[in-house]
C-alpha cells in the first residue's frame, strides 16, 4: 500500500535524478509539481486508484501523470525512476542526502571532476578542489565533510529496539561461560540512544582468550573481523558490529565509564580532571602514577568531584553543570508508569478487542488506560465515524463494569485537519475523557498555526514531529511557540513509544520541560504485545531529562483529570 507521501517521494526523486542528468528543466519541474500536488492533496490516491477513479478529473493531473500514479500504486515501482537509478551512479544519489547539496550542486561537482562516490567527494573537499567551484564557500565545504561522515555512519545505524533482543541474547550467552564474572553492554546501547551504531561489550573474566574463542562462536556471528588478546570484533547476521573488550576488575568502573560515552561527555570529564591535576582514561583516575579510582563508575565520578550520572544523561547537554549545581534530574523509571493514554482496537486499525487490551493493561499493573481509536478522516486506518464512536463508548461502559480494578478512559485519536480544526465536532468531543489530536497528512509547509489552533480543543498532542526515524523528517513548526502554548493551554505532549517514532525526540523533550510542559509516554499500541513498547518511550523520556512530575502517566487519576480540565 502506498501513501500519498510515498508516491510524492518517488516523483520528487525522479525530478532530482533528472536534474542531475541535466534534463530539460520543464520536465524536472513537471515532476516536482506532481510531487507537491499529491503530497498536499486531501484525497487518498491509493484508494482512488483502487476504486478506478478517473484521476485526470483532479486539478493538475493530466493523462501521463495519471498513468504514472496508477503504475506506482499498483506495482509499488516507477519504471522511469528505475531507469534513472540504473543510469546514474549511486554515489551521486547518496550525495543528495547531504545538507547543502541539491541536484544542481551534485551535477556541478560531477561535471567538473567526474566525482561519483562519497569517498571521492571527501577527497575533493579536503584537497581544496571543491572550493574552486563557484558557490562552494568554506561553510558549504564544512557541511559536505560533515555530511559524508554522517552518511557513512547513518547507513548502518540500527533502531535501539531492533538490537535489544540480540544484545540481551549475547549478554546471556556470555554470562553462561565459565569464568565470566561481569558482562555489560556499554556505548550508545547503554545510553538508550534511539539508534545504535554498534555494540560495545565489556567483560571481566579469568581467561579472556577463552571467552573470545567462545564469543566468536555465538550462533548469529556471520564474520569474525578480529580476535585479539584483549579485544575482538565480529559482525552478526543482521550486519550489526559487536566489539568485545577484556577489562580488569580494578579498572571496570573506568572502562565502563569510558566506553559508555558519549565521547562528548568523556571529553568534558577529562577536562575537569585535568583542572584538578588528575588524569582519566579507561583504566582509572590517576594522580601522577597513582591510581586513585577505577573499580566503579561512582568512584570515578567522585574522584573528579562529580556525582553519579545516569547513562541516558551523558551527552554533554548540561549534565555536568547540573550536577555541580546540585540540580541533576531524578529521571523517570518504567516502574513509575501507571497507565497508557494512546492505543487502538478493532474499532479502527488495531488487532485486539477493547477487552483484550484492558486485560493486558491489568496484567501490566496499570491503574488506567485510554481507548483512543482513529477518527473518520483517517479512512486508511479504518477511522470511526460518530456513530461507531458512540457505539464504542457504550461498549466501554459495559467492560468497565467487569473490570473495576482499572479505569478505562474514553478517548479518540482525532485528526487535526489542514486548517487546525478537528475531525469530530464539539458535541462528540464532550463525551470523551481524553481527546488526542494528531496530524496525519499534509506535512509540508509551516505547521505552527495548524497546531496552535488545535490546542484549543485537544488534551494530548500525539507524535508531535511526525517523523519516522530513517524514513521521514519531522514537520516544520516553531516549536518554541508550540511548547509555550502547550504549557499555557495545558496540552500534554506525547512521547510516542513506537521504536521508529520516539516522538518527541530527546532534545525536544528537554526543551519543552524547561518551558514547563507536561508529557504522556504512550504506547500507541495496535495490539496487546505493543502495550509493552512503553519502555522505549521511557528511554526517550529519560534521555530528555523528564522526571516523575513531568510525566502525567505517573500521576494518580485525579491529578491527571484536574490538569486536563478545560
Ligand atoms: P554508536 O556506536 O555510534 O551508536 O555510538 P557510541 O557512543 O556507542 O560510540 P562508539 O561505539 O564509537 O564508542 C563507544 C564509546 O567509546 C563512546 O561512547 C565513547 C568512547 N569513545 C570512543 N572513541 C572515543 C574517543 O576518541 N575519545 C573518548 N573520550 N571516548 C571515546
Ligand atoms: Ca557503539
Ligand atoms: Ca564501538
XYZ file of C-alpha atoms and ligand atoms in Angstrom:
599
model
C 0.000 0.000 0.000
C 1.288 3.440 -0.964
C 0.634 6.593 0.984
C 0.451 9.946 -0.758
C 3.795 10.839 0.807
C 5.422 7.768 -0.659
C 4.052 8.443 -4.125
C 5.157 12.073 -3.889
C 8.621 10.987 -2.810
C 9.024 8.835 -5.913
C 8.208 11.802 -8.138
C 10.467 14.197 -6.315
C 13.307 11.703 -6.502
C 12.691 11.307 -10.201
C 12.941 15.095 -10.542
C 16.233 15.110 -8.594
C 17.795 12.463 -10.783
C 16.600 14.107 -13.976
C 18.180 17.314 -12.798
C 21.495 15.622 -12.046
C 21.346 14.140 -15.503
C 20.887 17.626 -16.947
C 17.432 17.047 -18.396
C 15.106 19.727 -19.684
C 14.108 21.988 -16.739
C 10.433 21.891 -17.734
C 10.384 18.151 -17.386
C 12.069 18.411 -13.991
C 9.556 20.969 -12.850
C 6.635 18.850 -14.009
C 7.702 16.048 -11.646
C 8.235 18.434 -8.774
C 4.743 19.842 -9.298
C 3.317 16.338 -9.357
C 5.001 15.561 -6.058
C 3.590 18.695 -4.494
C 0.064 18.144 -5.752
C -0.057 14.599 -4.405
C 1.525 15.347 -1.082
C -0.806 18.266 -0.445
C -3.936 16.538 -1.617
C -6.574 15.549 0.903
C -7.541 12.649 -1.388
C -6.104 9.211 -0.783
C -4.578 8.283 -4.141
C -4.114 4.653 -3.246
C -7.816 4.381 -2.687
C -8.797 6.406 -5.736
C -6.742 4.147 -7.993
C -8.167 1.016 -6.448
C -11.679 2.324 -6.899
C -10.958 3.005 -10.574
C -11.484 6.743 -10.181
C -10.503 8.832 -13.210
C -7.547 10.809 -11.830
C -7.485 13.267 -14.720
C -10.621 14.806 -13.227
C -8.463 16.184 -10.419
C -6.829 19.586 -10.870
C -3.258 19.474 -12.146
C -3.306 15.825 -13.194
C -3.049 15.003 -16.879
C -3.031 11.732 -18.737
C 0.697 10.927 -18.274
C 0.739 11.698 -14.583
C -2.438 9.714 -14.087
C -0.781 6.670 -15.716
C 2.335 7.093 -13.614
C 0.331 7.273 -10.373
C -1.560 4.140 -11.326
C 1.680 2.331 -12.085
C 3.146 3.312 -8.716
C 0.063 2.366 -6.708
C -0.360 -0.963 -8.485
C 3.277 -2.084 -8.692
C 4.972 -0.075 -5.962
C 7.513 0.957 -8.616
C 8.056 3.618 -11.256
C 9.859 2.482 -14.384
C 11.256 5.915 -15.199
C 12.870 6.177 -11.797
C 14.267 2.657 -12.081
C 15.880 3.522 -15.413
C 17.400 6.678 -13.957
C 18.746 4.801 -10.966
C 20.496 2.356 -13.271
C 21.918 5.176 -15.307
C 23.159 7.485 -12.553
C 25.938 6.323 -10.196
C 24.518 5.552 -6.762
C 27.182 7.719 -5.123
C 25.660 10.781 -6.752
C 22.243 9.789 -5.479
C 23.673 9.387 -1.957
C 25.144 12.881 -2.153
C 21.638 14.299 -2.429
C 21.009 13.495 1.217
C 23.900 15.698 2.332
C 22.694 19.000 3.725
C 23.537 21.796 1.305
C 23.851 19.538 -1.721
C 20.874 19.616 -4.069
C 20.760 18.154 -7.554
C 22.232 21.340 -9.056
C 25.374 21.190 -6.973
C 25.763 17.440 -7.315
C 25.687 17.939 -11.077
C 28.209 20.763 -10.794
C 30.604 18.511 -8.882
C 30.128 15.637 -11.267
C 30.600 17.780 -14.372
C 33.757 19.402 -13.002
C 35.569 16.387 -11.541
C 33.637 13.277 -12.504
C 33.193 12.501 -8.803
C 30.765 9.596 -8.320
C 31.341 8.334 -4.761
C 31.287 9.697 -1.224
C 34.973 8.737 -0.858
C 35.927 10.847 -3.866
C 33.714 13.678 -2.705
C 35.530 13.677 0.623
C 38.893 13.725 -1.170
C 37.927 16.702 -3.325
C 36.529 18.572 -0.340
C 39.749 18.017 1.588
C 42.257 18.781 -1.176
C 40.688 22.162 -1.901
C 39.498 21.386 -5.429
C 35.818 21.602 -4.496
C 36.407 25.111 -3.166
C 37.354 26.281 -6.664
C 33.778 25.787 -7.891
C 31.519 28.846 -7.915
C 29.332 28.962 -4.807
C 31.392 26.455 -2.787
C 32.497 28.553 0.179
C 34.212 27.230 3.318
C 30.865 26.815 5.157
C 29.486 24.566 2.437
C 32.698 22.525 2.265
C 32.479 22.012 6.028
C 28.856 20.911 5.694
C 29.782 18.477 2.949
C 32.541 16.880 5.018
C 30.205 16.553 7.978
C 27.520 15.129 5.701
C 29.817 12.465 4.259
C 30.786 11.376 7.751
C 27.177 11.231 8.953
C 26.020 9.411 5.866
C 28.622 6.704 6.262
C 27.538 6.193 9.844
C 23.806 6.574 9.196
C 23.883 3.844 6.582
C 24.486 1.227 9.226
C 22.682 2.508 12.298
C 20.012 0.322 13.894
C 16.976 1.309 15.893
C 17.627 0.691 19.592
C 14.676 -1.680 19.801
C 15.960 -3.578 16.780
C 19.164 -4.607 18.564
C 17.662 -5.122 22.005
C 16.849 -8.796 21.621
C 20.162 -9.814 20.122
C 22.076 -7.668 22.621
C 20.366 -9.323 25.576
C 20.843 -12.748 23.975
C 24.554 -12.045 23.706
C 24.688 -10.917 27.309
C 23.064 -14.165 28.450
C 25.311 -16.194 26.182
C 28.491 -14.633 27.567
C 27.358 -14.840 31.188
C 26.895 -18.593 30.777
C 30.583 -19.125 30.060
C 32.675 -20.378 32.927
C 34.927 -17.778 34.496
C 32.925 -14.811 33.181
C 32.143 -12.527 36.114
C 30.685 -9.369 34.602
C 29.178 -8.598 31.219
C 27.991 -5.092 30.421
C 26.890 -3.578 27.133
C 28.235 -0.022 27.083
C 28.165 2.624 24.321
C 25.039 4.143 22.870
C 23.112 0.990 23.751
C 23.557 1.686 27.448
C 22.715 5.355 26.937
C 19.471 4.140 25.279
C 20.069 6.290 22.248
C 17.276 5.977 19.673
C 19.695 4.456 17.174
C 22.794 2.378 17.775
C 25.866 2.179 15.521
C 27.490 -0.841 17.112
C 27.572 -2.739 20.394
C 30.451 -2.246 22.812
C 30.545 -5.114 25.287
C 32.860 -5.222 28.287
C 33.700 -8.435 30.036
C 35.516 -9.196 33.280
C 36.739 -12.780 33.093
C 39.548 -15.017 34.303
C 40.755 -16.121 30.883
C 39.856 -13.617 28.159
C 41.241 -15.545 25.149
C 38.959 -18.456 26.031
C 35.989 -16.082 26.307
C 36.880 -14.578 22.955
C 37.029 -18.017 21.349
C 33.571 -18.697 22.760
C 32.281 -15.246 21.748
C 33.125 -15.675 18.051
C 31.181 -18.953 18.086
C 27.942 -17.169 19.021
C 25.467 -18.715 16.554
C 24.473 -15.394 14.998
C 28.032 -14.348 14.135
C 28.485 -14.073 10.395
C 32.008 -12.751 10.124
C 34.934 -12.526 12.539
C 36.803 -9.331 11.915
C 39.452 -9.784 14.603
C 40.028 -11.801 17.747
C 42.905 -10.469 19.811
C 44.239 -10.803 23.330
C 42.051 -8.080 24.821
C 39.612 -7.183 22.082
C 37.522 -8.974 19.456
C 35.212 -7.674 16.752
C 32.546 -9.585 14.869
C 29.663 -8.845 12.534
C 26.325 -10.533 13.128
C 23.907 -11.878 10.523
C 21.930 -8.649 10.552
C 25.071 -6.599 9.843
C 25.498 -5.329 13.403
C 29.092 -4.896 14.557
C 29.918 -6.101 18.069
C 33.138 -5.241 19.909
C 34.099 -7.283 22.953
C 36.749 -5.998 25.332
C 38.525 -7.565 28.269
C 38.592 -5.421 31.377
C 40.391 -5.939 34.688
C 38.360 -5.844 37.907
C 40.141 -2.830 39.289
C 39.512 -0.870 36.055
C 35.942 -1.968 35.473
C 34.290 1.315 36.512
C 36.725 3.410 34.497
C 36.301 1.213 31.426
C 32.531 1.191 31.775
C 32.540 4.953 32.051
C 34.868 5.391 29.098
C 33.047 3.022 26.777
C 29.580 4.169 27.767
C 30.454 7.620 26.473
C 29.252 9.701 24.979
C 32.537 10.872 23.605
C 31.497 14.489 24.227
C 30.685 13.692 27.863
C 34.020 11.902 28.314
C 35.948 14.834 26.923
C 34.292 17.211 29.426
C 35.017 14.879 32.317
C 38.644 14.662 31.280
C 38.899 18.466 31.170
C 37.538 18.730 34.687
C 40.020 16.102 35.838
C 42.921 17.974 34.274
C 41.909 21.159 36.119
C 42.216 19.159 39.323
C 45.611 17.787 38.300
C 44.179 14.348 37.564
C 44.179 12.104 34.546
C 41.235 9.947 33.474
C 41.381 7.099 30.992
C 39.734 3.718 30.511
C 41.962 2.191 33.211
C 41.266 4.586 36.033
C 41.666 8.038 37.532
C 45.326 8.873 38.192
C 47.168 11.341 40.349
C 50.631 11.181 38.880
C 51.311 7.460 38.546
C 48.968 6.524 41.327
C 45.540 5.154 40.526
C 43.045 6.772 42.892
C 39.824 5.330 41.395
C 38.627 2.884 38.784
C 36.698 -0.089 40.161
C 33.238 1.514 39.951
C 31.721 4.376 37.984
C 30.592 6.074 41.203
C 34.213 6.083 42.319
C 35.378 7.609 39.042
C 32.853 10.461 39.222
C 33.597 11.058 42.867
C 37.353 11.215 42.279
C 36.887 14.124 39.871
C 34.449 15.863 42.218
C 31.206 14.935 40.479
C 28.147 12.870 41.293
C 26.999 9.726 39.519
C 25.058 10.429 36.345
C 22.649 8.054 34.654
C 23.969 6.885 31.241
C 20.980 8.483 29.466
C 22.171 11.897 30.674
C 25.721 11.562 29.429
C 25.501 13.599 26.237
C 27.221 16.787 27.334
C 23.927 18.638 27.277
C 24.391 20.380 30.587
C 24.511 17.351 32.894
C 27.914 18.275 34.319
C 26.831 21.835 35.186
C 23.569 20.482 36.619
C 25.494 18.087 38.829
C 27.770 20.857 40.075
C 24.714 22.956 40.936
C 23.018 20.002 42.579
C 20.230 20.127 40.006
C 20.554 16.778 38.269
C 17.079 15.453 37.477
C 15.776 12.288 39.023
C 14.700 10.778 35.741
C 11.515 8.772 35.313
C 11.563 4.981 35.769
C 9.484 2.394 33.982
C 8.035 1.201 37.307
C 6.531 4.654 37.833
C 4.271 4.368 34.787
C 0.677 3.757 35.913
C -1.186 3.770 32.628
C -1.304 4.468 28.920
C -3.320 7.092 27.006
C -2.965 6.014 23.408
C -3.923 2.673 21.884
C -6.075 1.226 19.114
C -8.564 -1.618 18.975
C -10.567 -3.402 16.291
C -12.803 -0.320 16.232
C -10.159 1.253 13.954
C -6.852 -0.306 12.905
C -5.959 -2.346 15.997
C -5.831 -6.146 16.072
C -7.334 -6.757 19.513
C -10.662 -6.047 21.156
C -11.127 -3.448 23.882
C -11.451 -6.211 26.450
C -8.206 -7.896 25.346
C -6.352 -4.619 25.627
C -7.857 -3.931 29.046
C -6.843 -7.355 30.332
C -3.291 -6.849 29.146
C -3.173 -3.420 30.797
C -4.282 -5.002 34.073
C -1.557 -7.611 33.664
C 0.953 -4.765 33.291
C -0.267 -3.394 36.621
C -1.885 -0.285 35.164
C -4.423 1.824 37.036
C -5.893 3.408 33.918
C -5.984 3.014 30.168
C -7.439 5.255 27.482
C -9.027 3.683 24.418
C -8.257 6.012 21.518
C -9.195 4.740 18.089
C -8.806 6.806 14.933
C -11.407 9.309 13.775
C -13.143 9.140 10.434
C -10.814 11.129 8.218
C -8.142 8.528 8.608
C -10.052 6.093 6.470
C -6.831 4.270 5.646
C -6.707 3.280 9.301
C -10.422 2.444 9.373
C -11.210 5.640 11.216
C -14.514 5.645 13.135
C -17.425 7.874 12.264
C -19.544 9.439 15.020
C -21.927 6.530 15.182
C -19.204 3.955 15.563
C -17.523 6.019 18.267
C -20.757 6.259 20.289
C -21.167 2.512 19.970
C -17.652 2.051 21.278
C -18.323 4.325 24.251
C -21.275 2.118 25.211
C -19.120 -0.968 24.992
C -16.525 0.661 27.233
C -19.258 1.230 29.866
C -20.066 -2.475 29.765
C -16.431 -3.599 30.001
C -15.768 -1.114 32.790
C -18.346 -2.892 34.959
C -16.443 -6.146 34.514
C -13.041 -4.704 35.433
C -13.376 -2.307 38.365
C -9.646 -2.610 39.138
C -8.751 -0.380 36.184
C -10.239 2.902 34.967
C -10.985 2.795 31.254
C -10.890 6.290 29.847
C -12.931 7.154 26.806
C -10.865 8.738 24.092
C -10.138 9.046 20.416
C -7.163 9.952 18.273
C -8.609 12.719 16.221
C -7.201 14.128 13.014
C -6.117 17.718 13.088
C -7.346 18.884 9.718
C -5.419 21.204 7.435
C -6.949 24.335 8.928
C -6.386 23.207 12.529
C -9.984 22.197 13.141
C -10.790 18.713 14.392
C -12.366 15.769 12.687
C -15.175 15.497 15.284
C -17.471 18.306 16.385
C -17.784 19.614 19.948
C -20.955 17.629 20.692
C -18.972 14.425 20.128
C -15.838 15.606 21.931
C -17.931 16.294 25.053
C -18.408 12.569 25.504
C -14.685 11.909 25.729
C -12.349 11.932 28.732
C -9.268 12.200 26.523
C -9.040 13.973 23.197
C -5.811 13.169 21.371
C -5.019 15.346 18.395
C -2.668 14.215 15.656
C -1.507 15.309 12.240
C -1.597 12.501 9.717
C -1.443 14.199 6.328
C -0.213 17.312 4.569
C 3.116 17.511 6.325
C 4.623 20.199 4.097
C 4.926 23.861 4.961
C 4.970 25.517 8.355
C 2.519 23.792 10.698
C 2.603 26.192 13.645
C -0.767 27.803 13.061
C -2.491 24.495 12.440
C -1.117 23.090 15.700
C -1.854 26.150 17.829
C -5.458 26.231 16.655
C -5.964 22.587 17.557
C -4.513 23.258 21.024
C -7.779 24.974 21.974
C -9.561 21.618 21.876
C -7.176 18.731 22.499
C -5.734 17.224 25.688
C -2.782 15.369 24.215
C -0.764 16.186 21.106
C 0.306 12.863 19.624
C 3.700 12.198 17.958
C 4.288 15.936 17.541
C 7.044 15.893 14.893
C 5.520 13.072 12.891
C 8.940 11.835 11.988
C 9.764 8.237 11.173
C 13.382 7.521 12.016
C 15.442 6.952 8.842
C 12.330 7.412 6.720
C 10.582 10.706 7.237
C 11.823 14.021 8.542
C 9.665 15.760 11.110
C 7.236 18.529 10.172
C 8.239 22.163 10.351
C 6.864 24.325 13.116
C 8.012 26.993 15.501
C 8.451 24.587 18.384
C 9.239 27.273 20.936
C 5.849 28.785 20.242
C 4.140 25.394 20.198
C 5.644 24.437 23.558
C 4.726 27.781 25.119
C 1.125 27.425 24.049
C 1.093 23.797 25.202
C 2.096 24.898 28.661
C -0.400 27.749 28.700
C -3.305 25.600 27.480
C -2.199 22.573 29.456
C -1.917 20.449 26.339
C 0.123 17.379 27.175
C 2.865 16.469 24.691
C 3.120 12.856 23.736
C 6.297 10.831 23.901
C 5.289 8.159 21.424
C 6.914 4.796 22.202
C 6.876 3.205 18.756
C 10.552 2.313 18.170
C 10.763 4.141 14.842
C 8.879 7.184 16.090
C 10.153 8.002 19.603
C 8.474 11.318 19.102
C 9.118 13.780 20.790
C 12.867 13.247 20.447
C 15.116 13.697 23.481
C 16.343 17.250 22.877
C 12.772 18.444 22.256
C 11.606 16.860 25.497
C 14.353 18.594 27.388
C 13.498 21.970 25.908
C 9.739 21.544 26.397
C 10.330 20.567 30.008
C 12.366 23.735 30.556
C 9.401 25.696 29.208
C 7.135 23.881 31.675
C 5.279 21.360 29.503
C 3.950 18.016 30.723
C 4.230 14.771 28.803
C 2.435 11.470 28.350
C 4.512 8.428 27.463
C 2.167 6.484 25.186
C 2.499 3.095 23.545
C 0.270 3.862 20.523
C -0.296 0.094 20.635
C -2.173 -1.642 17.836
C -2.178 -4.990 19.648
C -1.705 -6.282 23.204
C 2.003 -7.002 22.743
C 2.692 -3.446 21.695
C 1.435 -2.119 25.025
C 4.878 -3.166 26.287
C 6.565 -0.703 23.906
C 6.074 1.891 26.623
C 9.604 1.033 27.805
C 11.057 2.608 24.648
C 9.177 5.800 25.348
C 10.504 5.727 28.899
C 14.052 5.503 27.485
C 13.441 8.569 25.371
C 11.851 10.465 28.281
C 14.892 9.692 30.430
C 17.185 10.988 27.711
C 15.039 14.131 27.697
C 15.609 14.636 31.467
C 11.931 14.067 32.298
C 11.061 13.354 35.922
C 8.004 11.848 37.533
C 6.475 15.275 37.953
C 6.741 15.876 34.207
C 5.076 12.640 33.080
C 1.316 12.585 33.619
C 1.030 8.808 33.393
C 2.990 8.518 36.592
C 0.336 10.585 38.404
C -2.852 9.399 40.051
C -6.019 9.761 38.046
C -7.452 12.663 39.982
C -4.387 14.788 39.446
C -4.429 13.953 35.740
C -8.089 14.883 35.339
C -7.581 18.132 37.223
C -4.704 19.017 34.944
C -6.649 18.185 31.797
C -9.700 20.188 32.817
C -10.557 22.966 30.399
P 27.365 4.486 18.243
O 28.050 3.173 18.337
O 27.737 5.260 17.025
O 25.890 4.391 18.393
O 27.844 5.415 19.457
P 28.736 5.054 20.718
O 28.565 6.165 21.680
O 28.471 3.680 21.188
O 30.212 5.220 20.135
P 31.351 4.166 19.795
O 30.834 2.799 19.600
O 32.126 4.778 18.660
O 32.290 4.209 21.052
C 31.849 3.745 22.307
C 32.257 4.696 23.383
O 33.682 4.726 23.484
C 31.864 6.127 23.133
O 30.546 6.387 23.529
C 32.856 6.856 23.978
C 34.093 6.017 23.870
N 34.980 6.578 22.862
C 35.137 6.139 21.611
N 36.041 6.884 20.967
C 36.447 7.813 21.826
C 37.385 8.894 21.761
O 38.019 9.156 20.778
N 37.525 9.634 22.895
C 36.809 9.373 24.018
N 36.989 10.143 25.071
N 35.942 8.394 24.099
C 35.758 7.621 23.025
Ca 28.674 1.763 19.978
Ca 32.219 0.668 19.041
